[in-house]
Amino acid sequence: MSTTELETIKSNFTQGLSQISQFWGLPKSLGAIFAVLYLSPNALSLNEIVGKTGFTKGAISTSVRTLARMGLVHRQSKLGDRKDYYIAESDFYKVVRSILKGRENSEFNRALASVQETLVDLQTNPNQEGDAEDWDFAKNRVAEMQSFFDNLDNLVRVITALETMNQNTVQKVIALLKK
Amino acid sequence: MSTTELETIKSNFTQGLSQISQFWGLPKSLGAIFAVLYLSPNALSLNEIVGKTGFTKGAISTSVRTLARMGLVHRQSKLGDRKDYYIAESDFYKVVRSILKGRENSEFNRALASVQETLVDLQTNPNQEGDAEDWDFAKNRVAEMQSFFDNLDNLVRVITALETMNQNTVQKVIALLKK
DNA sequence: TAGTTTGTTTAGTAAAAACTAAATAAACTA
DNA sequence: TAGTTTATTTAGTTTTTACTAAACAAACTA
């Protein structure tokens, strides 16, 4: 009965993380799986996760891999046991850095590059007569955007370079901003 | 012909922003509409946006409203003209603050609240005998998560409270983090 | 070897989201 | 008033995405 109670609370928590997950445009399953792992004192096998979440083996298999890519869970192998086991990363600052690092590979960078190409295209073009103002306007706008992205990219680069990031780090930033 | 060239470049740029948009889990249309407005020296009416993007009036009508909610575009009314006109916000730091502010209303906060409820549920419950360690483990885990969220929330609160935010602000943060 | 137990991939389905076309509403105009 | 011109809403379609069920593959076991 007390166990049931705990399970109920866990289930509510899982629902909450599912919603957060889909708020960020991710599948609910990711939130649910992470929640189950996060509240489990011991590593869980794929089939155990199936049992606790109700998703199929295939779904868990792929979901758990994307969670691992994000740095939110880690795969473990026990000796003499063919099963894989999964645990949740509980240091969220680590997760933030891991996700920010992931940006380099991603589709996102290809899109960013296309913005940069636009800027080059605009700059290398000889000024036209008829629509010179249009060209200049576009040039300035895209240059501003590029500068914003560069600035942001620097910030991310510095963050990912931090050997440690924790509450204290954030609080120092807050103190700086408050002035 | 030179005009055609400029249009081609604009179209590439628009494609780029569309991809960025969908990378963040948003409809491509949002990126496309913003791109068109961002590169337009003058405010555009709804029908002009329809012409430049190829989406239907209905789609533009709703998309432009969500863009406005995010602070990415602004609606303008010209006197003696019944049409609405739209311009892009070009200060991206403003946009960041605007989006961060929007968090208060959102579904996101309801989900966060449910995490907090979980914590309360766990803490108010009298310790059980059989599964005391399970309760404690869950309690600690959820408390840690809550503390992370609180910390982040403070940061966001400070950022939105900033009267101005710009490249310089970011650079100061970078300088702080580098030490 | 054949038989288990695991994880992954694939093909198909169900559900959700983005979008279109058209009806409606609202504000003006002649 | 009836007729235009605009924006919004609605109902339905298309497209995309998440997921299931089942086949497959790989690693072990008897």
Short mmCIF file of C-alpha atoms (C1' of nucleotides) in Angstrom, two decimals:
data_model
loop_
_atom_site.label_atom_id
_atom_site.label_comp_id
_atom_site.label_asym_id
_atom_site.label_seq_id
_atom_site.Cartn_x
_atom_site.Cartn_y
_atom_site.Cartn_z
CA MET A 1 0.00 0.00 0.00
CA SER A 2 2.81 2.39 0.84
CA THR A 3 4.61 1.08 -2.21
CA THR A 4 1.56 1.80 -4.30
CA GLU A 5 1.60 5.34 -2.97
CA LEU A 6 5.22 5.81 -3.99
CA GLU A 7 4.44 4.41 -7.41
CA THR A 8 1.62 6.90 -7.80
CA ILE A 9 3.91 9.79 -7.00
CA LYS A 10 6.52 8.50 -9.41
CA SER A 11 3.88 8.20 -12.07
CA ASN A 12 2.82 11.82 -11.56
CA PHE A 13 6.41 12.91 -11.83
CA THR A 14 6.78 10.92 -15.03
CA GLN A 15 3.74 12.62 -16.48
CA GLY A 16 5.21 16.00 -15.58
CA LEU A 17 8.49 15.31 -17.34
CA SER A 18 6.59 13.98 -20.35
CA GLN A 19 4.81 17.31 -20.66
CA ILE A 20 8.04 19.23 -20.28
CA SER A 21 9.52 17.05 -22.98
CA GLN A 22 6.80 17.78 -25.45
CA PHE A 23 6.87 21.45 -24.53
CA TRP A 24 10.39 21.53 -25.92
CA GLY A 25 9.21 19.85 -29.09
CA LEU A 26 10.52 16.43 -28.13
CA PRO A 27 8.55 13.18 -27.97
CA LYS A 28 6.81 12.57 -24.67
CA SER A 29 8.48 9.19 -24.49
CA LEU A 30 11.86 10.82 -23.91
CA GLY A 31 10.59 12.58 -20.81
CA ALA A 32 8.89 9.46 -19.53
CA ILE A 33 11.92 7.24 -19.99
CA PHE A 34 14.22 9.75 -18.37
CA ALA A 35 11.87 10.14 -15.42
CA VAL A 36 11.77 6.41 -14.80
CA LEU A 37 15.54 6.16 -14.91
CA TYR A 38 16.01 9.30 -12.85
CA LEU A 39 13.93 7.89 -10.00
CA SER A 40 15.44 4.44 -10.13
CA PRO A 41 18.21 3.78 -7.59
CA ASN A 42 19.69 1.12 -9.84
CA ALA A 43 20.36 0.87 -13.55
CA LEU A 44 17.51 -0.57 -15.60
CA SER A 45 17.59 -2.90 -18.57
CA LEU A 46 15.70 -2.18 -21.75
CA ASN A 47 12.99 -4.64 -20.87
CA GLU A 48 12.59 -3.16 -17.41
CA ILE A 49 12.05 0.23 -18.97
CA VAL A 50 9.47 -1.34 -21.26
CA GLY A 51 7.71 -2.67 -18.20
CA LYS A 52 7.74 0.65 -16.38
CA THR A 53 6.71 2.88 -19.26
CA GLY A 54 4.45 0.73 -21.43
CA PHE A 55 6.25 1.63 -24.66
CA THR A 56 7.43 -1.13 -26.95
CA LYS A 57 10.95 -2.45 -27.09
CA GLY A 58 11.62 -0.83 -30.44
CA ALA A 59 10.52 2.57 -29.24
CA ILE A 60 12.63 2.36 -26.10
CA SER A 61 15.63 1.19 -28.10
CA THR A 62 15.63 4.26 -30.32
CA SER A 63 14.54 6.71 -27.63
CA VAL A 64 17.22 5.63 -25.24
CA ARG A 65 19.81 6.20 -27.94
CA THR A 66 18.74 9.78 -28.53
CA LEU A 67 18.72 10.36 -24.78
CA ALA A 68 22.27 9.06 -24.70
CA ARG A 69 23.24 11.40 -27.54
CA MET A 70 21.94 14.29 -25.46
CA GLY A 71 23.94 13.12 -22.47
CA LEU A 72 20.80 12.57 -20.41
CA VAL A 73 21.35 8.85 -19.90
CA HIS A 74 24.31 6.53 -19.95
CA ARG A 75 24.57 2.96 -21.08
CA GLN A 76 26.27 0.45 -18.82
CA SER A 77 27.43 -3.09 -19.40
CA LYS A 78 27.60 -5.50 -16.54
CA LEU A 79 30.19 -8.27 -16.80
CA GLY A 80 28.78 -11.63 -17.58
CA ASP A 81 25.42 -10.10 -18.41
CA ARG A 82 24.42 -9.64 -22.02
CA LYS A 83 21.84 -6.99 -21.23
CA ASP A 84 22.53 -3.29 -21.49
CA TYR A 85 21.65 -1.18 -18.49
CA TYR A 86 20.77 2.48 -18.44
CA ILE A 87 21.15 5.15 -15.78
CA ALA A 88 20.08 8.79 -15.78
CA GLU A 89 22.62 11.58 -15.69
CA SER A 90 21.77 13.57 -12.56
CA ASP A 91 24.14 16.49 -13.09
CA PHE A 92 22.02 18.78 -15.22
CA TYR A 93 24.81 21.26 -15.76
CA LYS A 94 26.72 18.47 -17.44
CA VAL A 95 23.67 17.82 -19.59
CA VAL A 96 23.49 21.43 -20.65
CA ARG A 97 27.10 21.37 -21.74
CA SER A 98 26.62 18.08 -23.51
CA ILE A 99 23.66 19.40 -25.46
CA LEU A 100 25.45 22.61 -26.34
CA LYS A 101 28.37 20.59 -27.60
CA GLY A 102 26.06 18.57 -29.80
CA ARG A 103 25.29 21.66 -31.79
CA GLU A 104 28.45 21.30 -33.85
CA ASN A 105 27.36 18.22 -35.74
CA SER A 106 23.78 19.09 -36.20
CA GLU A 107 21.49 20.23 -38.94
CA PHE A 108 21.39 23.54 -37.13
CA ASN A 109 24.89 24.44 -38.19
CA ARG A 110 24.18 23.72 -41.81
CA ALA A 111 21.32 26.20 -41.62
CA LEU A 112 23.52 28.76 -39.91
CA ALA A 113 26.09 28.32 -42.62
CA SER A 114 23.49 29.16 -45.24
CA VAL A 115 22.91 32.49 -43.51
CA GLN A 116 26.60 33.17 -43.67
CA GLU A 117 26.63 32.27 -47.34
CA THR A 118 23.86 34.76 -47.90
CA LEU A 119 26.01 37.44 -46.35
CA VAL A 120 28.95 36.55 -48.58
CA ASP A 121 26.73 36.54 -51.64
CA LEU A 122 25.45 39.99 -50.79
CA GLN A 123 28.88 41.38 -50.04
CA THR A 124 30.70 40.02 -53.05
CA ASN A 125 28.10 41.34 -55.45
CA PRO A 126 29.00 44.61 -57.20
CA ASN A 127 26.60 47.36 -56.24
CA GLN A 128 23.71 47.66 -58.62
CA GLU A 129 22.30 50.95 -59.81
CA GLY A 130 18.56 50.53 -59.77
CA ASP A 131 18.13 48.69 -56.50
CA ALA A 132 21.21 49.78 -54.61
CA GLU A 133 19.23 50.62 -51.48
CA ASP A 134 17.62 47.20 -51.48
CA TRP A 135 21.01 45.53 -51.67
CA ASP A 136 22.39 47.71 -48.90
CA PHE A 137 19.42 47.15 -46.69
CA ALA A 138 19.62 43.39 -47.06
CA LYS A 139 23.37 43.50 -46.56
CA ASN A 140 23.08 45.39 -43.30
CA ARG A 141 20.28 43.24 -41.99
CA VAL A 142 22.00 39.95 -42.68
CA ALA A 143 25.27 41.31 -41.29
CA GLU A 144 23.50 42.23 -38.04
CA MET A 145 22.01 38.79 -37.77
CA GLN A 146 25.34 37.17 -38.45
CA SER A 147 26.95 39.26 -35.75
CA PHE A 148 24.28 38.19 -33.28
CA PHE A 149 24.83 34.54 -34.11
CA ASP A 150 28.59 34.93 -33.81
CA ASN A 151 28.22 36.50 -30.43
CA LEU A 152 25.97 33.72 -29.23
CA ASP A 153 28.30 31.14 -30.64
CA ASN A 154 31.15 32.61 -28.63
CA LEU A 155 29.10 32.37 -25.49
CA VAL A 156 28.27 28.74 -26.16
CA ARG A 157 31.89 28.00 -26.94
CA VAL A 158 33.00 29.44 -23.62
CA ILE A 159 30.31 27.54 -21.74
CA THR A 160 31.22 24.22 -23.28
CA ALA A 161 34.88 24.90 -22.57
CA LEU A 162 34.20 25.25 -18.85
CA GLU A 163 35.68 22.28 -17.06
CA THR A 164 32.95 22.57 -14.44
CA MET A 165 29.63 24.34 -14.38
CA ASN A 166 27.37 24.38 -11.35
CA GLN A 167 25.03 26.48 -9.26
CA ASN A 168 27.90 28.69 -8.27
CA THR A 169 28.72 29.49 -11.88
CA VAL A 170 25.17 30.53 -12.57
CA GLN A 171 25.06 32.62 -9.43
CA LYS A 172 28.16 34.49 -10.43
CA VAL A 173 26.55 35.32 -13.76
CA ILE A 174 23.42 36.47 -11.98
CA ALA A 175 25.45 38.70 -9.70
CA LEU A 176 27.20 40.22 -12.70
CA LEU A 177 23.96 40.89 -14.54
CA LYS A 178 22.33 42.47 -11.54
CA LYS A 179 24.85 45.29 -11.43
CA MET B 1 18.33 40.59 -64.01
CA SER B 2 20.16 42.14 -61.07
CA THR B 3 16.82 42.20 -59.30
CA THR B 4 16.38 38.55 -60.06
CA GLU B 5 19.78 37.90 -58.54
CA LEU B 6 18.82 39.71 -55.34
CA GLU B 7 15.58 37.77 -55.18
CA THR B 8 17.50 34.54 -55.50
CA ILE B 9 19.73 35.46 -52.60
CA LYS B 10 16.73 36.46 -50.51
CA SER B 11 15.10 33.17 -51.33
CA ASN B 12 18.15 31.24 -50.17
CA PHE B 13 18.18 33.20 -46.96
CA THR B 14 14.50 32.44 -46.47
CA GLN B 15 15.15 28.76 -46.92
CA GLY B 16 17.93 28.95 -44.35
CA LEU B 17 15.70 30.55 -41.74
CA SER B 18 12.97 28.02 -42.50
CA GLN B 19 15.36 25.23 -41.64
CA ILE B 20 16.46 26.96 -38.47
CA SER B 21 12.83 27.37 -37.56
CA GLN B 22 12.03 23.72 -37.92
CA PHE B 23 15.24 22.80 -36.13
CA TRP B 24 13.77 24.48 -33.07
CA GLY B 25 10.55 22.50 -33.49
CA LEU B 26 8.64 25.40 -35.01
CA PRO B 27 6.78 25.40 -38.33
CA LYS B 28 8.92 26.30 -41.31
CA SER B 29 6.42 28.98 -42.20
CA LEU B 30 7.45 31.04 -39.19
CA GLY B 31 11.03 31.19 -40.38
CA ALA B 32 9.99 31.98 -43.94
CA ILE B 33 7.64 34.78 -42.95
CA PHE B 34 10.16 36.31 -40.61
CA ALA B 35 12.87 36.16 -43.28
CA VAL B 36 10.69 37.96 -45.79
CA LEU B 37 9.84 40.69 -43.32
CA TYR B 38 13.40 40.93 -42.06
CA LEU B 39 14.73 41.66 -45.55
CA SER B 40 11.97 44.06 -46.47
CA PRO B 41 12.85 47.76 -46.04
CA ASN B 42 9.16 48.61 -45.62
CA ALA B 43 6.31 47.06 -43.68
CA LEU B 44 4.33 44.43 -45.58
CA SER B 45 0.62 43.74 -45.59
CA LEU B 46 -0.79 40.29 -45.07
CA ASN B 47 -1.49 39.89 -48.77
CA GLU B 48 2.01 40.99 -49.68
CA ILE B 49 3.39 38.31 -47.39
CA VAL B 50 1.11 35.81 -49.08
CA GLY B 51 2.59 36.87 -52.41
CA LYS B 52 6.17 36.57 -51.23
CA THR B 53 5.90 33.27 -49.39
CA GLY B 54 3.23 31.30 -51.23
CA PHE B 55 1.35 30.37 -48.08
CA THR B 56 -2.36 31.03 -47.89
CA LYS B 57 -3.90 34.00 -46.15
CA GLY B 58 -5.22 31.88 -43.31
CA ALA B 59 -1.84 30.38 -42.62
CA ILE B 60 -0.13 33.77 -42.66
CA SER B 61 -2.80 35.23 -40.41
CA THR B 62 -2.20 32.73 -37.65
CA SER B 63 1.57 32.46 -38.15
CA VAL B 64 2.04 36.18 -37.96
CA ARG B 65 0.17 36.24 -34.69
CA THR B 66 2.43 33.68 -33.09
CA LEU B 67 5.45 35.58 -34.39
CA ALA B 68 4.05 38.68 -32.73
CA ARG B 69 3.56 36.78 -29.47
CA MET B 70 7.21 35.87 -29.59
CA GLY B 71 8.16 39.47 -30.20
CA LEU B 72 9.71 38.65 -33.56
CA VAL B 73 7.37 40.85 -35.59
CA HIS B 74 5.23 43.88 -34.87
CA ARG B 75 1.89 44.85 -36.30
CA GLN B 76 1.45 48.36 -37.57
CA SER B 77 -1.66 50.29 -38.60
CA LYS B 78 -1.36 53.05 -41.13
CA LEU B 79 -3.86 55.88 -40.84
CA GLY B 80 -6.54 55.83 -43.47
CA ASP B 81 -5.51 52.34 -44.47
CA ARG B 82 -7.53 49.41 -43.30
CA LYS B 83 -4.75 46.91 -43.88
CA ASP B 84 -2.44 45.72 -41.16
CA TYR B 85 1.26 45.96 -41.83
CA TYR B 86 4.00 43.88 -40.34
CA ILE B 87 7.66 44.56 -39.67
CA ALA B 88 10.37 42.33 -38.28
CA GLU B 89 12.01 43.06 -34.96
CA SER B 90 15.70 43.45 -35.74
CA ASP B 91 16.99 43.63 -32.17
CA PHE B 92 17.47 39.97 -31.38
CA TYR B 93 18.38 40.61 -27.78
CA LYS B 94 14.95 42.14 -27.36
CA VAL B 95 13.49 39.01 -28.89
CA VAL B 96 15.34 36.79 -26.45
CA ARG B 97 13.98 38.74 -23.53
CA SER B 98 10.50 38.71 -25.01
CA ILE B 99 10.55 34.95 -25.43
CA LEU B 100 11.93 34.39 -21.94
CA LYS B 101 9.17 36.56 -20.55
CA GLY B 102 6.59 34.46 -22.35
CA ARG B 103 7.54 31.48 -20.22
CA GLU B 104 5.39 32.70 -17.33
CA ASN B 105 2.06 32.08 -19.02
CA SER B 106 2.90 28.90 -20.73
CA GLU B 107 2.17 25.24 -20.45
CA PHE B 108 5.77 24.88 -19.42
CA ASN B 109 5.15 26.37 -16.01
CA ARG B 110 2.25 24.05 -15.33
CA ALA B 111 4.59 21.13 -15.99
CA LEU B 112 7.25 22.63 -13.74
CA ALA B 113 4.66 23.02 -11.01
CA SER B 114 3.87 19.34 -11.21
CA VAL B 115 7.51 18.57 -10.45
CA GLN B 116 7.31 20.79 -7.42
CA GLU B 117 4.13 19.02 -6.31
CA THR B 118 5.96 15.74 -6.57
CA LEU B 119 8.58 17.06 -4.22
CA VAL B 120 5.97 18.19 -1.71
CA ASP B 121 4.22 14.84 -1.94
CA LEU B 122 7.45 13.04 -1.23
CA GLN B 123 8.43 15.31 1.63
CA THR B 124 5.11 15.38 3.45
CA ASN B 125 4.83 11.62 3.44
CA PRO B 126 5.80 9.91 6.71
CA ASN B 127 8.80 7.67 6.21
CA GLN B 128 7.87 4.12 5.45
CA GLU B 129 9.61 1.11 6.90
CA GLY B 130 9.94 -1.31 4.03
CA ASP B 131 10.93 1.02 1.22
CA ALA B 132 12.51 3.86 3.16
CA GLU B 133 15.55 3.95 0.90
CA ASP B 134 13.37 4.20 -2.20
CA TRP B 135 11.53 7.16 -0.72
CA ASP B 136 14.74 8.87 0.27
CA PHE B 137 16.32 8.29 -3.08
CA ALA B 138 13.36 9.74 -4.93
CA LYS B 139 13.18 12.64 -2.49
CA ASN B 140 16.81 13.56 -3.04
CA ARG B 141 16.61 13.22 -6.78
CA VAL B 142 13.53 15.38 -7.16
CA ALA B 143 14.93 17.93 -4.73
CA GLU B 144 18.08 18.21 -6.84
CA MET B 145 16.06 18.72 -9.98
CA GLN B 146 13.92 21.31 -8.29
CA SER B 147 16.99 23.18 -7.15
CA PHE B 148 18.35 23.20 -10.70
CA PHE B 149 15.10 24.58 -12.06
CA ASP B 150 14.99 27.24 -9.37
CA ASN B 151 18.48 28.32 -10.20
CA LEU B 152 17.68 28.53 -13.88
CA ASP B 153 14.52 30.42 -13.14
CA ASN B 154 16.47 33.01 -11.21
CA LEU B 155 18.80 33.49 -14.13
CA VAL B 156 15.92 33.96 -16.51
CA ARG B 157 14.26 36.37 -14.12
CA VAL B 158 17.39 38.52 -13.96
CA ILE B 159 17.76 38.47 -17.72
CA THR B 160 14.20 39.57 -18.35
CA ALA B 161 14.59 42.30 -15.76
CA LEU B 162 17.51 43.82 -17.64
CA GLU B 163 16.41 47.10 -19.14
CA THR B 164 18.89 46.59 -21.95
CA MET B 165 20.72 43.58 -23.20
CA ASN B 166 23.19 43.69 -26.06
CA GLN B 167 26.47 42.39 -27.37
CA ASN B 168 28.26 44.12 -24.56
CA THR B 169 26.20 42.30 -21.94
CA VAL B 170 27.04 38.97 -23.47
CA GLN B 171 30.69 39.88 -23.73
CA LYS B 172 30.84 40.73 -20.07
CA VAL B 173 29.41 37.33 -19.25
CA ILE B 174 31.93 35.68 -21.52
CA ALA B 175 34.76 37.54 -19.81
CA LEU B 176 33.49 36.41 -16.42
CA LEU B 177 33.24 32.79 -17.48
CA LYS B 178 36.69 32.74 -19.02
CA LYS B 179 38.34 33.39 -15.68
"C1'" DT C 1 24.16 -27.54 -33.76
"C1'" DA C 2 19.42 -25.72 -32.41
"C1'" DG C 3 17.37 -22.78 -29.13
"C1'" DT C 4 17.27 -18.39 -25.98
"C1'" DT C 5 17.77 -13.94 -24.91
"C1'" DT C 6 18.87 -9.71 -25.99
"C1'" DG C 7 18.90 -5.18 -29.15
"C1'" DT C 8 17.95 -3.10 -33.74
"C1'" DT C 9 15.66 -2.36 -37.97
"C1'" DT C 10 11.74 -2.23 -40.91
"C1'" DA C 11 7.15 -1.76 -42.58
"C1'" DG C 12 3.00 -0.13 -41.51
"C1'" DT C 13 -0.44 2.56 -38.48
"C1'" DA C 14 -2.28 6.05 -35.62
"C1'" DA C 15 -2.09 10.52 -34.03
"C1'" DA C 16 -0.74 15.15 -34.36
"C1'" DA C 17 0.54 19.21 -36.79
"C1'" DA C 18 0.75 22.33 -40.65
"C1'" DC C 19 -1.50 23.91 -44.18
"C1'" DT C 20 -5.42 24.91 -47.84
"C1'" DA C 21 -9.83 26.42 -49.36
"C1'" DA C 22 -13.71 28.46 -48.33
"C1'" DA C 23 -17.08 30.56 -45.20
"C1'" DT C 24 -17.59 34.25 -42.03
"C1'" DA C 25 -16.89 38.56 -39.83
"C1'" DA C 26 -15.67 43.18 -39.55
"C1'" DA C 27 -14.64 47.66 -41.30
"C1'" DC C 28 -14.99 50.59 -44.54
"C1'" DT C 29 -16.91 52.89 -49.40
"C1'" DA C 30 -19.94 54.44 -52.89
"C1'" DT D 1 -28.13 50.17 -48.39
"C1'" DA D 2 -25.26 46.84 -51.27
"C1'" DG D 3 -20.64 45.99 -52.51
"C1'" DT D 4 -15.36 45.86 -51.45
"C1'" DT D 5 -11.55 44.88 -49.08
"C1'" DT D 6 -9.45 43.22 -45.43
"C1'" DA D 7 -8.55 39.54 -41.37
"C1'" DT D 8 -10.15 35.46 -38.84
"C1'" DT D 9 -12.21 31.13 -38.18
"C1'" DT D 10 -13.60 26.63 -39.56
"C1'" DA D 11 -13.64 22.20 -41.76
"C1'" DG D 12 -11.10 19.18 -44.18
"C1'" DT D 13 -6.59 17.49 -46.40
"C1'" DT D 14 -1.85 16.57 -46.54
"C1'" DT D 15 2.25 15.78 -44.39
"C1'" DT D 16 4.97 14.55 -40.70
"C1'" DT D 17 6.04 12.27 -36.57
"C1'" DA D 18 5.72 8.93 -32.90
"C1'" DC D 19 4.75 4.62 -32.14
"C1'" DT D 20 3.57 -0.62 -32.65
"C1'" DA D 21 4.23 -5.24 -34.21
"C1'" DA D 22 7.01 -8.22 -36.09
"C1'" DA D 23 11.11 -9.64 -38.62
"C1'" DC D 24 15.89 -9.75 -38.15
"C1'" DA D 25 20.53 -9.91 -36.21
"C1'" DA D 26 23.82 -10.84 -32.89
"C1'" DA D 27 25.56 -12.98 -28.86
"C1'" DC D 28 25.36 -16.28 -25.96
"C1'" DT D 29 23.81 -21.37 -23.92
"C1'" DA D 30 22.87 -26.16 -23.65
#
